[in-house]
mmCIF file of N, CA and C in Angstrom:
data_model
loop_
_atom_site.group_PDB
_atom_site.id
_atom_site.type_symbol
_atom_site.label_atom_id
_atom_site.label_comp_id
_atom_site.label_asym_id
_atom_site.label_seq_id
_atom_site.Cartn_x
_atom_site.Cartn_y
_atom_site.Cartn_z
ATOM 1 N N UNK A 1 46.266 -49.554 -13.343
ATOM 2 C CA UNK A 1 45.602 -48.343 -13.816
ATOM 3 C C UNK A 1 44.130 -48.422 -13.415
ATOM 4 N N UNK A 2 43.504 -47.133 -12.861
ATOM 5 C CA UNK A 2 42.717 -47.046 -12.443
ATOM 6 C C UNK A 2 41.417 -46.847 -13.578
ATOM 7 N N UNK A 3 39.831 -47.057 -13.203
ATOM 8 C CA UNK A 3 38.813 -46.591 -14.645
ATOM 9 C C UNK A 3 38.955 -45.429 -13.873
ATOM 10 N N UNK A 4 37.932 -44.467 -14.775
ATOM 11 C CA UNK A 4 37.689 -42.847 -14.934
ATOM 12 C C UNK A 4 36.577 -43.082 -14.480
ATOM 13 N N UNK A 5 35.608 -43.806 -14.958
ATOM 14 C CA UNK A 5 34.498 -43.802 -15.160
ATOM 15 C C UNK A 5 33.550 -42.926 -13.686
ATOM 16 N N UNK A 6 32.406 -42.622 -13.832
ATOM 17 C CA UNK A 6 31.899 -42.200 -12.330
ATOM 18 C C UNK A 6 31.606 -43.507 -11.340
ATOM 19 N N UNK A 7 30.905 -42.874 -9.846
ATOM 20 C CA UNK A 7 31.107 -43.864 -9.251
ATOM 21 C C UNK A 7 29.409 -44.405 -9.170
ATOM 22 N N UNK A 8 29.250 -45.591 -9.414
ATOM 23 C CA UNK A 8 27.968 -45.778 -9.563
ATOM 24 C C UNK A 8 27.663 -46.275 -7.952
ATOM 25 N N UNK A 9 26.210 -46.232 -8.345
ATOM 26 C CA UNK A 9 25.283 -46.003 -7.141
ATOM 27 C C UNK A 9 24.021 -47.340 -7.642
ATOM 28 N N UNK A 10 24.186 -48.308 -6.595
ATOM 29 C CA UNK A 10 23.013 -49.136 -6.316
ATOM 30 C C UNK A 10 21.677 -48.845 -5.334
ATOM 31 N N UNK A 11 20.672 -48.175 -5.634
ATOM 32 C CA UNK A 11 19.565 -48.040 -5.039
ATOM 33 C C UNK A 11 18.538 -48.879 -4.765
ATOM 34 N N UNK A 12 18.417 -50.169 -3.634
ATOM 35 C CA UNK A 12 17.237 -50.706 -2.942
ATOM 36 C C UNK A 12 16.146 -50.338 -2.652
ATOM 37 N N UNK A 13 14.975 -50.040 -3.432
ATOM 38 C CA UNK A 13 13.588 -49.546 -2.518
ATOM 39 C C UNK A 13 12.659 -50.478 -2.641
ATOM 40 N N UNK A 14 12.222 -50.433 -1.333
ATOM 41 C CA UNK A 14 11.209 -51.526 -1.320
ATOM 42 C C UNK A 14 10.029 -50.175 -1.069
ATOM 43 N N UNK A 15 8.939 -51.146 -1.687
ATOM 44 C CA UNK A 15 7.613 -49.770 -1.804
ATOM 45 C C UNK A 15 6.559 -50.654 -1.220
ATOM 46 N N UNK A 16 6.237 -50.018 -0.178
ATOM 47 C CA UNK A 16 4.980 -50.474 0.241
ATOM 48 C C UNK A 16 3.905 -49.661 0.773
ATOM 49 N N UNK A 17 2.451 -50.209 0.195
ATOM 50 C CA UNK A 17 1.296 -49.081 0.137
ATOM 51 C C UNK A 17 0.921 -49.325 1.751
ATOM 52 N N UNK A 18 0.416 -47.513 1.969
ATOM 53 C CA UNK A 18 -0.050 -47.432 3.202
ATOM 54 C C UNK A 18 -1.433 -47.495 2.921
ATOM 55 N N UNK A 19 -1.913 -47.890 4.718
ATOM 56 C CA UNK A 19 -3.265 -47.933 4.386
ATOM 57 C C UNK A 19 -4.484 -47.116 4.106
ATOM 58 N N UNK A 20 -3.677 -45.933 3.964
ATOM 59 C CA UNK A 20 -4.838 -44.662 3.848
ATOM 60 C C UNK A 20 -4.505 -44.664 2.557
ATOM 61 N N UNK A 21 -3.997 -45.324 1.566
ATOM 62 C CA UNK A 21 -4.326 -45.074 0.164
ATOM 63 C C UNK A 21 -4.549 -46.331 -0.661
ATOM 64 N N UNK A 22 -5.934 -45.779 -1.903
ATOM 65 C CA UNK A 22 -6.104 -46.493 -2.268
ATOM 66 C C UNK A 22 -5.390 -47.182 -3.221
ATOM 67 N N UNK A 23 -5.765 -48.489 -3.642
ATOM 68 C CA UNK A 23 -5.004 -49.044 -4.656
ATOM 69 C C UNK A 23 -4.924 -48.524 -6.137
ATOM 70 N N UNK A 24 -5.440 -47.132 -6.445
ATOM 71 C CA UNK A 24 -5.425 -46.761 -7.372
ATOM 72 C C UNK A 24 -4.918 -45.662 -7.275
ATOM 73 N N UNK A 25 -4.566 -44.541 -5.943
ATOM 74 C CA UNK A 25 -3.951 -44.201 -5.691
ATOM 75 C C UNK A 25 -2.291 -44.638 -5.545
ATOM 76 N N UNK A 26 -2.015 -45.704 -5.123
ATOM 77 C CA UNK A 26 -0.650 -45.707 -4.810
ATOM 78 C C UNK A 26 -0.258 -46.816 -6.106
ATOM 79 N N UNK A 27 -0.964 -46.776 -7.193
ATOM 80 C CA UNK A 27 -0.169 -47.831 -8.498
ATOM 81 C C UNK A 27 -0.755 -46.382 -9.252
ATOM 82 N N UNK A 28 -1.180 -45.164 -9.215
ATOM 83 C CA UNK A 28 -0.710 -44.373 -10.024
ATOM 84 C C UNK A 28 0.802 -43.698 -9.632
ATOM 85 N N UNK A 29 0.590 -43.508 -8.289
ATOM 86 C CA UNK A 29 2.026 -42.712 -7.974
ATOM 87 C C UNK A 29 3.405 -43.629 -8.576
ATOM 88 N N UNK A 30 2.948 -44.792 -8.207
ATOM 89 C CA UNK A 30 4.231 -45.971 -8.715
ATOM 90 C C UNK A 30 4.250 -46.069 -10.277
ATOM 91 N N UNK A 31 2.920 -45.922 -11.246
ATOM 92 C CA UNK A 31 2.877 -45.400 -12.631
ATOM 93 C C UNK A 31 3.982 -44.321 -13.023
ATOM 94 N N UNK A 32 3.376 -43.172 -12.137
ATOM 95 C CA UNK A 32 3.713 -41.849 -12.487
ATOM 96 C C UNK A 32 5.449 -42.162 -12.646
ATOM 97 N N UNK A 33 6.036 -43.272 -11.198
ATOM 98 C CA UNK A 33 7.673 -42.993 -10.994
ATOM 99 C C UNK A 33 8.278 -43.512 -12.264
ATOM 100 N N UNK A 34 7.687 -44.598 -12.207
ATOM 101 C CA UNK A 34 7.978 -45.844 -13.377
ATOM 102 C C UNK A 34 8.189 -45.041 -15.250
ATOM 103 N N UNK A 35 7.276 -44.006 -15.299
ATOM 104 C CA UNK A 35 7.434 -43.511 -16.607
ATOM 105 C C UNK A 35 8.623 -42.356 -16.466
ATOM 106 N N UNK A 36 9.059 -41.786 -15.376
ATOM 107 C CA UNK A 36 9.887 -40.674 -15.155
ATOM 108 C C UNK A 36 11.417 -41.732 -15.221
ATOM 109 N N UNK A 37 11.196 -42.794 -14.372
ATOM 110 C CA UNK A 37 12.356 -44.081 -14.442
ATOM 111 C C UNK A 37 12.797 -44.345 -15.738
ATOM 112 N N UNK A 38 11.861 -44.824 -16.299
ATOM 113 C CA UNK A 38 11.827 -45.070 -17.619
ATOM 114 C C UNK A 38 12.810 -44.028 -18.995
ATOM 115 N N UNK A 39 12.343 -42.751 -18.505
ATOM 116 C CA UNK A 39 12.747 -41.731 -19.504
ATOM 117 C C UNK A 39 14.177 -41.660 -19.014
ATOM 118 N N UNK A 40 14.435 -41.759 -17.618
ATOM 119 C CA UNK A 40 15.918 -41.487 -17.613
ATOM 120 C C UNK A 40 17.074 -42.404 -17.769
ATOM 121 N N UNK A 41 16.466 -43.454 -17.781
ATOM 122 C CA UNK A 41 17.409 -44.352 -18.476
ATOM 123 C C UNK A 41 17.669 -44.240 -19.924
ATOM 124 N N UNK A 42 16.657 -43.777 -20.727
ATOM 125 C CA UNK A 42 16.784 -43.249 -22.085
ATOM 126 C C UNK A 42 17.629 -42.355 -22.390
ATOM 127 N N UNK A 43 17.528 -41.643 -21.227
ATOM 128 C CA UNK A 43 18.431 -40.058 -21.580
ATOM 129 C C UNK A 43 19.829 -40.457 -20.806
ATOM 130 N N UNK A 44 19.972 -41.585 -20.419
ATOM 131 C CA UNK A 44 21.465 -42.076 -19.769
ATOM 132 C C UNK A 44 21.633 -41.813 -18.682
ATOM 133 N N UNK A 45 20.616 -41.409 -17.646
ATOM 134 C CA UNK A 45 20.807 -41.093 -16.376
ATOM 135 C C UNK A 45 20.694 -42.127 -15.371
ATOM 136 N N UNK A 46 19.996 -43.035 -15.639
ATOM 137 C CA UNK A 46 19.920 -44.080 -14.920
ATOM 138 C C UNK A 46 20.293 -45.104 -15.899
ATOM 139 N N UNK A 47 21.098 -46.053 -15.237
ATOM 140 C CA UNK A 47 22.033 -47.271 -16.319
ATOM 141 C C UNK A 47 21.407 -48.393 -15.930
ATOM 142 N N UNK A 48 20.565 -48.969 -15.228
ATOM 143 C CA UNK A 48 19.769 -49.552 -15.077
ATOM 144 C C UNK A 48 18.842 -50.125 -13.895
ATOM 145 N N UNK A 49 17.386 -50.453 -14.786
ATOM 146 C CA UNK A 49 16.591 -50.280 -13.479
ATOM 147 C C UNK A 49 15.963 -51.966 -13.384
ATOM 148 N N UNK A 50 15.455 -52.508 -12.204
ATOM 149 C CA UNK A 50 14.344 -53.741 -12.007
ATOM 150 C C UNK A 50 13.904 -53.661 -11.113
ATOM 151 N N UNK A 51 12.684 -54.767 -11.282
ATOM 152 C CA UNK A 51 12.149 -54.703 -10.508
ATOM 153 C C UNK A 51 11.514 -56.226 -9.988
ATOM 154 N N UNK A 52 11.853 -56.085 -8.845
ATOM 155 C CA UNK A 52 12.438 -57.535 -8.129
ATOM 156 C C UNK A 52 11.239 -58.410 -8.086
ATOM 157 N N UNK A 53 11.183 -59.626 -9.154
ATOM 158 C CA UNK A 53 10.292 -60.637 -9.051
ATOM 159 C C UNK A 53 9.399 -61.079 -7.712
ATOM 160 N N UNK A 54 7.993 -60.847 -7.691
ATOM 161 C CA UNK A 54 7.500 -61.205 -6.142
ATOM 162 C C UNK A 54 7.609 -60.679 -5.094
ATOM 163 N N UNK A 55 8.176 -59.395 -5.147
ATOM 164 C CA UNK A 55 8.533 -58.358 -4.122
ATOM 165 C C UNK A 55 8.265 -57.172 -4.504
ATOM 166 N N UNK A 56 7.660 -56.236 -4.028
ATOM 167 C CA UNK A 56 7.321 -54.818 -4.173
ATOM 168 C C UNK A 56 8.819 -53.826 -4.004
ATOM 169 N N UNK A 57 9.753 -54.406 -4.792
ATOM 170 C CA UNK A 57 10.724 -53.854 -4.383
ATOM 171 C C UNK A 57 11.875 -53.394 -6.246
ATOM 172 N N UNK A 58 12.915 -52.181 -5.605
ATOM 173 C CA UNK A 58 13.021 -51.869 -7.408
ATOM 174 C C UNK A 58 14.489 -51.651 -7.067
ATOM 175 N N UNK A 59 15.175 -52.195 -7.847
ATOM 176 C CA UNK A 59 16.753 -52.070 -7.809
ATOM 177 C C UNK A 59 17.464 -50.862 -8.827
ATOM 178 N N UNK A 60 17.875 -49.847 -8.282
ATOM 179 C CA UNK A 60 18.532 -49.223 -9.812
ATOM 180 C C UNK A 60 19.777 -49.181 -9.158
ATOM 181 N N UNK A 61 20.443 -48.316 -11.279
ATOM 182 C CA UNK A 61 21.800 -48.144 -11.054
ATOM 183 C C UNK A 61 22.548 -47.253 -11.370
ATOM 184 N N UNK A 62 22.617 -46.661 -10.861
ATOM 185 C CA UNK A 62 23.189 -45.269 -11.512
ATOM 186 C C UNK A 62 24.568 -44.641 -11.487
ATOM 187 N N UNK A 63 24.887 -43.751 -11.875
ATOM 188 C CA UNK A 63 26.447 -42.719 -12.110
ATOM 189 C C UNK A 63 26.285 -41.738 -11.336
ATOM 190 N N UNK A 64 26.667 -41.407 -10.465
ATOM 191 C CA UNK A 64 26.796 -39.462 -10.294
ATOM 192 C C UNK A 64 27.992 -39.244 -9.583
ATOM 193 N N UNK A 65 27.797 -37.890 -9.711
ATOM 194 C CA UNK A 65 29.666 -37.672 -9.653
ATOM 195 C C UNK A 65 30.171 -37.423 -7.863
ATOM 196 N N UNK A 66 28.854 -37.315 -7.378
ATOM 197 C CA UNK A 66 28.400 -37.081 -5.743
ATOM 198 C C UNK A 66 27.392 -36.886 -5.126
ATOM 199 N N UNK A 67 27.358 -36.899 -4.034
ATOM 200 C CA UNK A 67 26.157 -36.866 -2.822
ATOM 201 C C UNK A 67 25.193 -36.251 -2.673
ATOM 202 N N UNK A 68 25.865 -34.849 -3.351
ATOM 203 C CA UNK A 68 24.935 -33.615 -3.673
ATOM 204 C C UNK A 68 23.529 -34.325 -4.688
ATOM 205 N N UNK A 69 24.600 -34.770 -5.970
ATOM 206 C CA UNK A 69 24.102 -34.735 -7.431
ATOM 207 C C UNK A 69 22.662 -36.328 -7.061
ATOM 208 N N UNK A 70 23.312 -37.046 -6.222
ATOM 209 C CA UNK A 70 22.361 -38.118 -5.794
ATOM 210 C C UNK A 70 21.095 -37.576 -5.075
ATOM 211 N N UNK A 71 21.295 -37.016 -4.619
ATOM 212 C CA UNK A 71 20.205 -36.022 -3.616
ATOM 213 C C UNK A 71 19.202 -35.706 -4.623
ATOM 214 N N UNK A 72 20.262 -34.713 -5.364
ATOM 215 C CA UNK A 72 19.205 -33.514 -6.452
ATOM 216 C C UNK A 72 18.274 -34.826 -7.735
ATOM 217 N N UNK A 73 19.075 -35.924 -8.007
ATOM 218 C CA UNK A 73 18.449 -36.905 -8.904
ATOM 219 C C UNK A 73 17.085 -37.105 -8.347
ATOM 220 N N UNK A 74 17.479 -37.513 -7.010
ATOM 221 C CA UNK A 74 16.045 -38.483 -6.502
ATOM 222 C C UNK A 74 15.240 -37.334 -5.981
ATOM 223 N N UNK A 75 14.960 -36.208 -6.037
ATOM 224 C CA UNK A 75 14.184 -35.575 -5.509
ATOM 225 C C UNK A 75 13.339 -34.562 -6.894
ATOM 226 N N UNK A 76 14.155 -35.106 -8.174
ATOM 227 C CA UNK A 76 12.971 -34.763 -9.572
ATOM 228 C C UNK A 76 12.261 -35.687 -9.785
ATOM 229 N N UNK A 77 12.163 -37.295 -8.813
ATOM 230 C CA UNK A 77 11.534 -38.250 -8.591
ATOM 231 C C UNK A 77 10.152 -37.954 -8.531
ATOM 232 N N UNK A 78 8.954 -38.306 -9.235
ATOM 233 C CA UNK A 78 7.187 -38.072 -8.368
ATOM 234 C C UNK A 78 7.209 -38.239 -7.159
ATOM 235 N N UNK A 79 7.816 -40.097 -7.053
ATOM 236 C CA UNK A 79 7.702 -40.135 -4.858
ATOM 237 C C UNK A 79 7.997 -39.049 -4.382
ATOM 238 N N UNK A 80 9.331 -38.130 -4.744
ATOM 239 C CA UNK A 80 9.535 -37.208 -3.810
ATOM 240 C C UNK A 80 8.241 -35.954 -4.266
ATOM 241 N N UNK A 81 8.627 -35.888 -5.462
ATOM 242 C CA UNK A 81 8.167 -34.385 -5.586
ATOM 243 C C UNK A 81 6.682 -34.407 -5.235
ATOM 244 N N UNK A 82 5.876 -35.387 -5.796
ATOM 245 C CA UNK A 82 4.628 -35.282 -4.747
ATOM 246 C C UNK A 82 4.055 -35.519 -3.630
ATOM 247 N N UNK A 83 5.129 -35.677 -2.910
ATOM 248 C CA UNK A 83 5.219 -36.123 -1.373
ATOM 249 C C UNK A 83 4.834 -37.800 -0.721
ATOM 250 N N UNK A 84 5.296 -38.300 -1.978
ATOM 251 C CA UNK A 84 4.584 -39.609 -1.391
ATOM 252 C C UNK A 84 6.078 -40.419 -0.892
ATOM 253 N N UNK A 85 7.016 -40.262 -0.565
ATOM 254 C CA UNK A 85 8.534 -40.864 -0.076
ATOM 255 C C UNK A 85 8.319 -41.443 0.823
ATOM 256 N N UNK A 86 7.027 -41.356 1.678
ATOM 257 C CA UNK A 86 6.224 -42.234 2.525
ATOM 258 C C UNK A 86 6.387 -44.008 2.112
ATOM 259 N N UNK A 87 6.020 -44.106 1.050
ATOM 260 C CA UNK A 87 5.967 -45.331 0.493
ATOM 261 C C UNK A 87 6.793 -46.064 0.328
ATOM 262 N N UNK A 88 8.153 -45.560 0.255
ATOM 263 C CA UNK A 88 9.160 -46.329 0.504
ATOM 264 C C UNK A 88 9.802 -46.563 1.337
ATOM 265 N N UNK A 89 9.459 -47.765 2.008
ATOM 266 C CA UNK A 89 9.337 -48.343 3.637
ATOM 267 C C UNK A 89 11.248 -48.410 3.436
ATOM 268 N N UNK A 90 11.910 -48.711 2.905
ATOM 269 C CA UNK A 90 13.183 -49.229 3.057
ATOM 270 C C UNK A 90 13.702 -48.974 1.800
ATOM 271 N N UNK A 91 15.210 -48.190 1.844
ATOM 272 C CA UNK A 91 15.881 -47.316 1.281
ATOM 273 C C UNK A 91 16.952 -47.809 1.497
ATOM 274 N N UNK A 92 17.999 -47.971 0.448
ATOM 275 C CA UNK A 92 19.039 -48.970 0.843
ATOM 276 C C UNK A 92 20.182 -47.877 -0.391
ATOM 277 N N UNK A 93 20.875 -47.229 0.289
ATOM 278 C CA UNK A 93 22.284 -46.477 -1.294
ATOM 279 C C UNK A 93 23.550 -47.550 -0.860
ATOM 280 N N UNK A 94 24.104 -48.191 -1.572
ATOM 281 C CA UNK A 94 25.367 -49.240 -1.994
ATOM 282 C C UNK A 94 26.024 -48.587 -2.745
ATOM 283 N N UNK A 95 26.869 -47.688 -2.400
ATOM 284 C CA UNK A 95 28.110 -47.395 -3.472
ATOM 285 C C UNK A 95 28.865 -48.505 -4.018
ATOM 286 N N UNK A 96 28.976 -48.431 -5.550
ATOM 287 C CA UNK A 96 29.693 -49.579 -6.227
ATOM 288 C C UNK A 96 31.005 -48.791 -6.793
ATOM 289 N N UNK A 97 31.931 -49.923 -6.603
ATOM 290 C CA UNK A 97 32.914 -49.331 -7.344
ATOM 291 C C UNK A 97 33.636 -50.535 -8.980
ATOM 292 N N UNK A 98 34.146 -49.569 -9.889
ATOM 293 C CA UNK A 98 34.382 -50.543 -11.284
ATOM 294 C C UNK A 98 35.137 -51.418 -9.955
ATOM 295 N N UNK A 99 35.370 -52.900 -11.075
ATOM 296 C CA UNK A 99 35.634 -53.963 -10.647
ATOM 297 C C UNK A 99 37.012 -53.774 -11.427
ATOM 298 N N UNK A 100 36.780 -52.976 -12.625
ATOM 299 C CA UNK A 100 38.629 -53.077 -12.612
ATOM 300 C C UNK A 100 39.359 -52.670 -11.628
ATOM 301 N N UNK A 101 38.915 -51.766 -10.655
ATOM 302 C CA UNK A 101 39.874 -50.892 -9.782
ATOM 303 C C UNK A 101 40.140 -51.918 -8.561
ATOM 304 N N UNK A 102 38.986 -52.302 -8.792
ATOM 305 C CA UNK A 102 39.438 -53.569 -6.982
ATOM 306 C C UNK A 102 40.719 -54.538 -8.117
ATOM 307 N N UNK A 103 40.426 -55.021 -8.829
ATOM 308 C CA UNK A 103 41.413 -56.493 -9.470
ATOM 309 C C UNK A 103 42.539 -55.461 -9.787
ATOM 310 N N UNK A 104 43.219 -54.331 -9.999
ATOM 311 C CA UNK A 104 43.791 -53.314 -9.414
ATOM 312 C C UNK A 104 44.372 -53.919 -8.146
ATOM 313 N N UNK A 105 44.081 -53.247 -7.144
ATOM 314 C CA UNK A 105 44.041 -53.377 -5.790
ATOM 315 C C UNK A 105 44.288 -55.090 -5.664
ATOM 316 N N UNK A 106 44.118 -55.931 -6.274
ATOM 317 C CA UNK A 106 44.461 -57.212 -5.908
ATOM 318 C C UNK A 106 45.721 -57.738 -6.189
ATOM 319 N N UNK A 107 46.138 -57.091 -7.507
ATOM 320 C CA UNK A 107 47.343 -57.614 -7.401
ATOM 321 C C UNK A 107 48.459 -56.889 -6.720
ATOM 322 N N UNK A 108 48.321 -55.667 -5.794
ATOM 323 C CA UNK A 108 48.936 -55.596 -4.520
ATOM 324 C C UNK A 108 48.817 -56.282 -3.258
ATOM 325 N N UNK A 109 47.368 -56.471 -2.934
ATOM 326 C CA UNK A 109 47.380 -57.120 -1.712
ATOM 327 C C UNK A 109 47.340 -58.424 -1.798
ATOM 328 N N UNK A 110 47.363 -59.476 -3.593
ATOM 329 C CA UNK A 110 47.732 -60.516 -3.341
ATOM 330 C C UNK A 110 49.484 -61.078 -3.100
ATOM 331 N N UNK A 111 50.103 -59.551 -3.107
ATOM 332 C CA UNK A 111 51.981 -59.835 -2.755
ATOM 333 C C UNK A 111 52.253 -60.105 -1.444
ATOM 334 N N UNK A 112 51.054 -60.282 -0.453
ATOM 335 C CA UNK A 112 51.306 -60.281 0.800
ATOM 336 C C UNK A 112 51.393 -58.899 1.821
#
């Protein structure tokens, strides 16, 4: 038996400041994302977020039901909406799937 659940989504960004902005410029924009991040994990939209020890880089995790709905998420983002998407040098989407459904799937393809 398969989960229901939606299909979650692993997001890689690595953020790195350009040189036409200042450092108070580009740790407000990363402020600004961080409190919008913040709220939507509250409100259950994002299931969880980090941010990668020693690296300018932020892992989330999220649900949506499709490609569209992933689109429309990250673009009520500040990076996007105030045009700074610049900053994120490397963009990485990993579709995850439940792990019940693969161990599922295993005990068919472990029959040979």
């Amino acid at each position: 038996m398969t989960s229901h659940r939606g299909e979650g989504i692993m997001l890689k960004s690595h953020i790195a400041k350009p040189e036409a902005l200042s450092n108070k410029e580009f740790y407000s924009v990363w402020r600004q994302e961080s409190e919008a991040a913040l709220a939507a994990v509250e409100a259950g939209a994002i299931k969880g977020i980090w941010k990668v020890a020693g690296q300018p880089e932020v892992i989330t995790i999220i649900d949506v039901p499709g490609a569209d709905d992933l689109d429309h998420a990250m673009q009520q983002f500040p990076i996007w909406k105030l045009g700074f998407s610049h900053i994120v040098a490397d963009f990485q989407i990993i579709p995850l799937r439940p792990y019940e459904n693969w161990a599922e799937d295993l005990k068919e393809l472990s029959k040979g």
